[in-house]
Coordinates of C-alpha atoms and ligand atoms in Angstrom, one line a residue:
M1 CA -16.5 11.5 -11.6
S2 CA -16.6 8.9 -8.5
E3 CA -17.2 8.5 -5.2
R4 CA -18.4 11.8 -4.1
A5 CA -20.4 11.2 -1.0
A6 CA -19.1 12.0 2.4
R7 CA -18.4 9.2 4.6
P8 CA -17.2 8.9 8.6
A9 CA -13.1 8.9 8.6
G10 CA -11.4 5.7 8.6
P11 CA -8.7 4.7 11.3
S12 CA -5.9 6.9 12.6
G13 CA -3.4 6.8 14.9
R14 CA -2.6 8.1 18.6
N15 CA 0.1 11.0 19.2
C16 CA 3.2 10.3 18.9
D17 CA 6.6 11.7 17.8
V18 CA 7.2 11.2 14.3
N19 CA 9.5 12.6 11.6
S20 CA 6.9 12.6 9.0
S21 CA 8.7 15.0 6.6
G22 CA 11.8 13.2 6.2
D23 CA 13.8 16.1 7.8
P24 CA 16.9 14.1 9.2
S25 CA 16.7 16.6 12.4
R26 CA 13.1 15.5 13.1
D27 CA 10.1 18.0 12.3
D28 CA 8.5 18.4 15.9
D29 CA 5.9 20.6 14.2
L30 CA 4.1 17.9 12.7
D31 CA 3.3 16.7 16.2
D32 CA 1.2 19.6 16.8
V33 CA -1.6 18.5 14.4
G34 CA -4.4 16.3 15.5
D35 CA -3.5 12.6 15.0
S36 CA -5.5 10.4 17.6
G37 CA -7.8 7.7 17.6
D38 CA -7.1 4.0 17.1
L39 CA -6.7 1.3 15.1
D40 CA -9.9 -0.2 15.2
R41 CA -10.4 -0.9 11.3
G42 CA -13.8 0.3 9.8
S43 CA -15.1 1.2 12.7
G44 CA -15.7 4.8 11.9
S45 CA -13.9 5.3 15.5
A46 CA -13.2 8.9 16.4
R47 CA -9.7 10.4 14.9
G48 CA -8.5 13.3 16.0
D49 CA -9.3 16.6 14.6
L50 CA -7.4 18.4 12.1
P51 CA -7.1 22.3 13.2
G52 CA -8.4 23.5 9.7
R53 CA -10.1 22.8 6.6
V54 CA -7.8 21.2 3.7
L55 CA -8.3 20.4 0.1
V56 CA -6.0 17.7 -0.8
L57 CA -5.2 17.0 -4.5
N58 CA -3.7 14.2 -5.9
S59 CA -3.0 14.4 -9.9
G60 CA -1.9 11.2 -10.8
S61 CA -0.7 10.5 -14.4
S62 CA -3.9 9.9 -15.7
S63 CA -6.4 10.9 -13.0
V64 CA -7.1 13.3 -10.4
K65 CA -8.1 12.4 -6.6
Y66 CA -9.5 15.1 -4.3
R67 CA -10.6 14.8 -0.8
L68 CA -11.7 17.9 1.5
L69 CA -11.0 17.1 5.1
S70 CA -12.1 18.9 8.1
G71 CA -11.7 18.9 11.8
A72 CA -12.3 14.5 12.4
G73 CA -14.0 13.9 9.2
R74 CA -14.1 14.0 5.3
L75 CA -16.4 16.7 3.4
A76 CA -16.2 15.5 0.1
S77 CA -14.0 13.1 -1.7
G78 CA -13.9 12.0 -5.4
T79 CA -12.2 10.9 -8.7
V80 CA -11.7 12.0 -12.3
E81 CA -10.3 9.1 -14.4
R82 CA -9.0 8.9 -17.9
V83 CA -7.8 12.4 -17.8
G84 CA -5.9 13.0 -21.2
E85 CA -6.6 9.7 -22.4
P86 CA -8.0 9.3 -26.2
G87 CA -11.6 9.9 -26.0
S88 CA -12.0 11.1 -22.6
P89 CA -14.2 13.9 -22.1
V90 CA -11.4 15.2 -19.5
P91 CA -8.7 16.5 -22.0
G92 CA -5.9 17.3 -19.4
H93 CA -5.3 18.0 -16.1
R94 CA -6.2 21.5 -15.9
A95 CA -9.7 20.6 -17.4
A96 CA -9.8 17.9 -14.5
L97 CA -8.8 20.2 -11.8
E98 CA -11.8 22.7 -13.0
A99 CA -14.0 19.7 -12.9
V100 CA -13.0 19.3 -9.4
A101 CA -13.6 22.8 -8.7
D102 CA -17.1 22.9 -10.2
R103 CA -18.3 19.6 -8.2
L104 CA -17.0 21.0 -4.9
A105 CA -19.0 24.2 -5.8
A106 CA -22.0 22.2 -6.8
D107 CA -22.0 20.7 -3.3
G108 CA -21.8 23.8 -1.4
L109 CA -18.3 23.3 -0.3
G110 CA -16.5 25.5 -3.5
L111 CA -12.8 26.6 -3.2
D112 CA -14.2 30.2 -2.7
S113 CA -15.1 29.0 0.9
P114 CA -13.6 31.4 3.8
E115 CA -13.7 28.4 5.7
L116 CA -10.8 26.8 3.9
T117 CA -7.4 26.8 5.5
A118 CA -5.2 25.6 2.9
I119 CA -4.5 23.4 0.1
G120 CA -2.4 20.3 0.0
H121 CA -0.8 19.2 -2.9
R122 CA 0.9 15.3 -3.6
V123 CA 3.9 16.2 -5.5
V124 CA 5.7 12.7 -6.6
H125 CA 9.4 13.8 -6.9
G126 CA 11.0 16.7 -4.8
G127 CA 14.5 15.1 -5.7
T128 CA 17.3 16.2 -3.2
T129 CA 15.8 19.8 -3.4
F130 CA 12.9 19.1 -1.2
T131 CA 13.2 16.8 1.8
R132 CA 10.2 18.3 3.9
P133 CA 6.7 19.5 3.0
T134 CA 7.1 23.2 1.6
L135 CA 4.6 26.3 1.2
I136 CA 4.2 26.8 -2.5
T137 CA 5.8 30.0 -3.9
D138 CA 6.9 30.8 -7.4
E139 CA 10.4 29.7 -6.6
V140 CA 9.0 26.4 -5.5
V141 CA 6.9 25.8 -8.7
G142 CA 10.5 26.6 -10.4
G143 CA 12.2 23.6 -8.3
I144 CA 9.1 21.3 -9.0
E145 CA 9.5 22.0 -12.6
A146 CA 13.3 21.3 -12.6
L147 CA 12.8 17.8 -11.2
I148 CA 10.3 17.0 -14.5
P149 CA 12.9 15.1 -16.2
L150 CA 13.1 12.6 -13.0
A151 CA 9.6 11.9 -13.0
P152 CA 8.0 12.8 -16.7
L153 CA 4.7 11.5 -16.1
H154 CA 4.1 12.7 -12.6
N155 CA 5.3 16.1 -11.6
P156 CA 3.7 18.0 -14.5
A157 CA 0.4 16.4 -13.5
N158 CA 1.0 17.7 -9.8
L159 CA 2.1 21.2 -11.5
A160 CA -1.0 21.2 -13.4
G161 CA -3.2 20.9 -10.1
I162 CA -0.7 23.7 -8.3
E163 CA -1.3 26.1 -11.1
V164 CA -5.0 25.9 -11.3
A165 CA -5.7 25.8 -7.4
R166 CA -3.4 28.8 -7.1
R167 CA -5.1 30.6 -10.0
L168 CA -8.5 29.9 -8.0
R169 CA -7.7 31.0 -4.7
P170 CA -4.3 33.4 -4.9
D171 CA -5.0 34.2 -1.2
L172 CA -4.8 30.8 0.1
P173 CA -1.6 29.1 1.2
Q174 CA -0.8 26.0 -0.8
V175 CA 1.6 23.3 0.5
A176 CA 3.8 20.7 -1.5
V177 CA 4.0 17.2 0.1
F178 CA 6.3 15.1 -1.5
D179 CA 6.4 11.3 -2.3
T180 CA 10.4 11.3 -1.9
A181 CA 10.3 13.3 1.2
F182 CA 9.9 10.4 4.0
H183 CA 12.9 9.0 2.3
A184 CA 15.5 11.6 2.7
T185 CA 16.7 9.8 6.0
I186 CA 18.1 6.5 3.8
P187 CA 21.5 6.7 4.3
P188 CA 24.4 6.7 1.3
A189 CA 24.8 2.9 1.8
A190 CA 21.4 2.2 0.8
S191 CA 20.6 5.3 -1.5
A192 CA 23.9 5.2 -3.6
Y193 CA 24.1 3.1 -6.8
A194 CA 27.3 1.4 -7.4
I195 CA 28.0 3.1 -10.9
D196 CA 30.5 5.8 -11.6
R197 CA 30.0 8.5 -8.9
E198 CA 30.6 11.6 -11.6
V199 CA 27.7 10.6 -13.7
A200 CA 25.4 9.9 -10.4
A201 CA 26.3 13.2 -8.8
R202 CA 25.8 15.1 -12.3
L203 CA 22.5 13.4 -13.4
G204 CA 20.7 13.0 -10.1
V205 CA 21.3 8.9 -10.4
R206 CA 20.4 7.4 -6.9
R207 CA 17.4 6.0 -4.7
Y208 CA 14.9 8.6 -4.2
G209 CA 11.9 6.1 -3.3
F210 CA 8.2 7.0 -3.2
H211 CA 4.8 6.4 -1.4
G212 CA 6.5 8.1 0.9
T213 CA 3.5 9.5 2.7
S214 CA 2.0 6.2 2.7
H215 CA 5.0 4.5 4.5
A216 CA 5.2 7.5 7.1
Y217 CA 1.6 7.1 8.0
V218 CA 1.4 3.3 8.1
S219 CA 4.8 2.8 10.1
R220 CA 3.7 5.7 12.5
Q221 CA 0.3 3.6 13.1
A222 CA 2.3 0.3 12.8
A223 CA 4.8 1.6 15.9
L224 CA 1.5 2.1 18.0
L225 CA 1.0 -1.5 18.1
A226 CA 4.7 -2.2 19.1
G227 CA 4.4 0.1 22.3
G228 CA 5.9 3.2 20.7
P229 CA 7.6 5.4 18.4
G230 CA 11.2 3.4 18.7
A231 CA 10.0 0.7 16.9
N232 CA 11.4 -1.2 13.9
V233 CA 8.8 -1.7 11.4
I234 CA 8.7 -2.9 7.5
V235 CA 5.8 -1.4 5.7
L236 CA 4.6 -3.3 2.6
H237 CA 2.4 -0.6 0.4
L238 CA 1.0 -3.2 -2.2
G239 CA -1.6 -1.2 -4.6
N240 CA -1.3 -0.6 -8.4
G241 CA 2.4 0.5 -7.7
A242 CA 4.0 -1.2 -4.7
S243 CA 6.9 -0.5 -2.5
A244 CA 8.4 -1.6 0.9
S245 CA 10.1 0.5 3.4
A246 CA 12.3 -0.3 6.4
V247 CA 11.6 2.2 9.4
S248 CA 13.4 2.4 12.3
A249 CA 12.4 4.7 14.9
G250 CA 10.3 6.9 12.5
R251 CA 12.9 7.2 10.2
C252 CA 13.1 5.4 6.7
V253 CA 16.1 3.5 6.5
D254 CA 15.7 1.6 3.0
T255 CA 13.0 1.2 0.4
S256 CA 12.3 -0.8 -2.7
M257 CA 11.6 1.7 -5.5
G258 CA 14.8 3.9 -6.6
M259 CA 15.6 6.7 -8.8
T260 CA 11.9 6.1 -10.3
P261 CA 8.7 4.1 -9.2
L262 CA 9.8 0.8 -11.4
E263 CA 12.3 -0.6 -9.3
G264 CA 11.7 -3.1 -6.5
L265 CA 8.3 -5.1 -5.7
V266 CA 6.6 -6.6 -8.9
M267 CA 3.6 -4.6 -9.6
G268 CA 0.4 -4.2 -11.5
T269 CA 2.2 -3.4 -14.5
R270 CA 5.6 -2.7 -13.6
S271 CA 8.4 -5.3 -13.6
G272 CA 10.4 -4.1 -10.4
D273 CA 13.7 -5.4 -10.2
L274 CA 15.4 -7.0 -13.1
D275 CA 19.0 -7.1 -14.3
P276 CA 19.8 -3.8 -16.1
A277 CA 21.3 -5.7 -19.2
V278 CA 18.2 -6.8 -20.2
V279 CA 17.3 -3.1 -21.3
L280 CA 20.5 -3.2 -23.6
Y281 CA 19.5 -6.6 -24.8
L282 CA 16.1 -5.6 -25.5
A283 CA 17.6 -2.6 -27.6
R284 CA 20.6 -4.3 -29.2
T285 CA 19.0 -7.7 -29.7
G286 CA 15.3 -7.1 -29.6
G287 CA 15.5 -4.0 -31.8
M288 CA 13.2 -1.8 -29.4
S289 CA 13.1 1.9 -28.9
L290 CA 14.0 2.9 -25.7
D291 CA 10.1 4.5 -26.1
E292 CA 9.1 1.1 -26.4
I293 CA 11.2 -0.6 -23.7
D294 CA 9.7 2.2 -21.2
A295 CA 6.3 1.3 -22.0
L296 CA 7.0 -2.4 -21.9
L297 CA 8.2 -1.9 -18.2
N298 CA 6.1 0.6 -16.5
R299 CA 2.7 -0.3 -18.2
R300 CA 2.8 -4.0 -19.9
S301 CA 4.8 -5.7 -17.3
G302 CA 4.5 -6.8 -13.7
M303 CA 1.3 -9.2 -13.2
L304 CA -0.1 -7.8 -16.1
G305 CA 2.8 -9.1 -18.5
L306 CA 3.1 -12.4 -16.5
C307 CA -0.7 -13.4 -16.8
G308 CA -2.8 -10.6 -18.7
D309 CA -4.4 -9.4 -15.5
N310 CA -3.0 -6.4 -13.5
D311 CA -6.0 -6.6 -11.0
M312 CA -5.0 -8.6 -8.0
R313 CA -8.9 -9.8 -7.5
A314 CA -8.8 -11.3 -11.1
V315 CA -5.9 -12.9 -10.9
T316 CA -6.5 -14.5 -7.3
E317 CA -10.0 -16.0 -8.9
R318 CA -7.8 -17.6 -11.7
V319 CA -5.2 -18.9 -9.1
A320 CA -8.2 -20.8 -7.2
A321 CA -9.7 -22.1 -10.5
G322 CA -5.6 -23.6 -11.0
D323 CA -5.0 -21.5 -13.9
P324 CA -0.9 -21.9 -14.2
D325 CA -0.3 -18.3 -15.7
A326 CA -1.8 -16.7 -12.7
E327 CA -0.4 -19.1 -10.4
L328 CA 3.3 -18.3 -11.7
A329 CA 2.3 -14.4 -11.5
M330 CA 1.1 -15.0 -8.0
S331 CA 4.0 -16.7 -7.0
V332 CA 6.7 -14.3 -8.7
Y333 CA 4.7 -11.8 -7.1
C334 CA 4.7 -13.6 -3.4
H335 CA 8.3 -14.4 -3.9
R336 CA 9.5 -10.8 -4.3
L337 CA 7.9 -9.5 -1.4
R338 CA 9.4 -12.4 0.8
K339 CA 13.0 -11.6 -0.5
Y340 CA 12.6 -7.9 0.3
V341 CA 11.2 -8.9 4.0
G342 CA 14.1 -10.9 4.4
A343 CA 16.3 -8.2 3.2
Y344 CA 14.8 -5.4 5.6
Y345 CA 14.9 -7.7 8.6
A346 CA 18.6 -7.8 8.1
V347 CA 18.8 -4.4 7.4
L348 CA 16.9 -3.3 10.5
G349 CA 18.4 -6.3 12.7
T350 CA 15.4 -6.6 14.6
V351 CA 11.5 -6.3 13.5
D352 CA 8.8 -5.2 15.5
V353 CA 6.0 -5.1 12.9
I354 CA 5.7 -6.0 9.3
A355 CA 2.5 -3.9 8.1
F356 CA 0.5 -4.5 5.0
T357 CA -1.1 -1.9 3.3
G358 CA -2.8 -0.5 0.0
G359 CA -5.4 -2.1 -2.0
V360 CA -3.7 -5.4 -2.3
G361 CA -2.4 -5.5 1.1
E362 CA -5.1 -4.4 2.9
N363 CA -7.4 -6.8 1.2
S364 CA -5.7 -9.9 0.0
A365 CA -5.3 -12.8 2.5
L366 CA -3.7 -14.8 -0.1
V367 CA -0.8 -12.4 -0.5
R368 CA -0.5 -12.1 3.0
E369 CA -0.1 -15.6 3.7
R370 CA 1.9 -16.7 0.8
A371 CA 4.7 -13.8 1.1
L372 CA 5.1 -14.6 4.7
A373 CA 5.0 -18.1 4.1
G374 CA 8.1 -20.1 5.6
L375 CA 9.6 -17.4 7.8
G376 CA 8.9 -18.8 11.1
A377 CA 12.6 -19.0 11.9
L378 CA 12.4 -15.3 12.2
G379 CA 9.6 -15.1 14.4
I380 CA 7.2 -14.5 11.6
A381 CA 4.0 -16.5 11.4
V382 CA 0.5 -15.6 10.0
D383 CA -2.3 -17.0 11.8
P384 CA -4.7 -18.2 9.3
V385 CA -8.3 -17.3 10.7
R386 CA -7.2 -14.0 11.8
N387 CA -5.6 -13.3 8.2
A388 CA -8.9 -14.5 6.6
R389 CA -11.3 -12.4 9.0
G390 CA -9.1 -9.2 8.1
D391 CA -8.1 -8.7 12.1
T392 CA -5.8 -5.8 12.4
L393 CA -3.4 -7.9 13.8
I394 CA -2.9 -11.2 12.1
S395 CA 0.2 -12.5 13.7
A396 CA 0.0 -15.9 15.4
D397 CA 0.7 -16.0 19.0
G398 CA 4.0 -16.2 20.1
G399 CA 6.0 -15.0 17.4
A400 CA 8.3 -11.9 18.0
V401 CA 7.3 -10.0 15.0
R402 CA 3.6 -8.5 15.1
V403 CA 1.9 -8.5 11.5
A404 CA -0.5 -6.0 10.9
V405 CA -3.0 -4.9 8.4
I406 CA -3.0 -1.1 8.3
P407 CA -5.3 0.9 5.9
T408 CA -3.3 3.5 4.3
D409 CA -4.3 7.1 4.4
E410 CA -2.2 9.2 2.2
E411 CA -4.9 12.0 1.9
F412 CA -4.9 12.5 5.5
E413 CA -1.3 12.4 5.9
I414 CA -1.0 14.9 3.2
A415 CA -3.8 17.3 5.2
R416 CA -1.7 16.8 8.4
Q417 CA 1.6 17.8 7.0
T418 CA -0.2 20.9 5.1
L419 CA -1.7 22.3 8.2
A420 CA 1.8 21.6 10.1
V421 CA 3.4 24.0 7.6
I422 CA 0.9 26.6 8.0
S423 CA 1.3 26.4 11.7
R424 CA 4.8 26.8 11.5
T425 CA 4.7 29.6 9.1
N426 CA 2.2 31.5 11.1
R427 CA 4.4 31.2 13.9
G428 CA 7.2 32.6 12.1
Ligands
ADP501 N1 -10.5 -7.6 -2.2 C1 -9.2 -7.8 -3.2 N2 -8.4 -8.6 -3.2 C2 -7.4 -8.6 -4.0 N3 -7.0 -7.4 -4.4 C3 -7.8 -6.3 -4.4 C4 -8.8 -6.5 -3.7 N4 -9.4 -5.2 -3.7 C5 -8.8 -4.3 -4.3 N5 -7.5 -5.3 -4.7 C6 -6.4 -4.7 -5.5 O1 -5.9 -3.5 -4.9 C7 -5.1 -2.9 -6.1 C8 -5.5 -1.5 -6.1 O2 -4.7 -1.0 -4.7 P1 -4.9 0.7 -4.4 O3 -4.3 0.8 -3.7 O4 -6.4 0.9 -4.8 O5 -4.0 1.4 -5.8 P2 -3.6 2.5 -6.4 O6 -2.1 2.5 -6.5 O7 -4.1 3.0 -7.7 O8 -3.9 3.9 -5.2 C9 -5.8 -3.5 -7.3 O9 -4.9 -4.5 -8.0 C10 -6.8 -4.1 -6.8 O10 -7.1 -5.7 -7.8
UVW502 C1 5.1 6.6 -7.3 C2 4.2 5.9 -7.6 O1 4.4 4.6 -8.1 O2 2.7 6.2 -7.4 P1 1.4 5.4 -7.8 O3 1.7 4.2 -7.1 O4 0.5 6.1 -7.2 O5 1.4 4.9 -9.2
MG503 MG1 -2.4 4.7 -3.9

């Protein structure tokens, strides 16, 4: 387990009218919840107070991240890694969640605390069933279980977190916040795949999109830079997983991940877009099983497949040293990003802000520079000094499009949406 110590809260945004839940009717309740501050990165500047104490649990396929938030600050946070991996002391997600509970209790912040208002859970796939954050009941658990075929790695881990937390605190309201929810506003032109309609409908084959809490949070912050919630924003969430989204006036209109988190941008270990016939070819001619192809595309592709490193820091060092494999990987990564920026410019018609976020987006000046190179005719230009310095605004003066670096905060967004559901429920 790592990163236990509480530290000051990061950046945040001002009050503004945003539908963070993805509900097309706009969820004004979310505006009841504190969300003020500024975009001054790393300053520890004041952030709007959350009106309660929330434990946020983010159970990934092989890790459990947690954060306890209260008022303006973070009381505790950490990660349990290598969950369920061979040789790991943590055999599964239930054990990991119990370790989190023990750790919080040892710090005097146990789940039995009467000060705890709620627990918020990241749930990756809500399908078309859940398009807004939802108070967890037995029926909701059943609904998340029913979606396991669409997210076989993620939803069972999320359910384990829900099960343990409900067992430890059956009296406490718990809320599921779905990665897919923010993308529920994407119109059919962008969400439908051009395959047989009956097959698609029967099996739920369509674009759902992921990283929704990050896209919601960052697009809202980005809109503040452009003067208001009506802004058109392209968000580039570049972490281990990576996705782009096009957001107009707080509503997502397109995103690069699809039915699963494999589509779209080049990622650390995932291929992103490729000709679907490659899968058929690998099976028929390459003699690979479906499980082998799944592992190839999800775990041994992307930057790792292209150059043998999935950590962007290592790739960057190799590029600087003139390594040709790393150079190819970096150029494929940035070329794909540039294509999506161009595509989403066309989807939105006009763009006010392009926002980089996630571990790569927030830290890699090289990726930001190369991804947006040559787009001057669209009014997109990065100032090299501001970019290298890591300013919040890195666009060159005079460009029509602001380019920004905005640290994401999925845990804060989950806490905010959790409290919004509780306040809505309490109001009846
Ligand atoms: N200074 C840096 N320069 C380039 N890449 C970085 C830097 N710091 C972190 N990264 C990259 O960020 C990625 C992880 O991003 P993160 O958003 O933390 O991932 P996750 O999707 O697991 O939440 C890794 O590829 C890592 O190499
Ligand atoms: C859904 C998804 O891709 O999440 P992550 O980036 O955490 O793997
Ligand atoms: Mg992440």
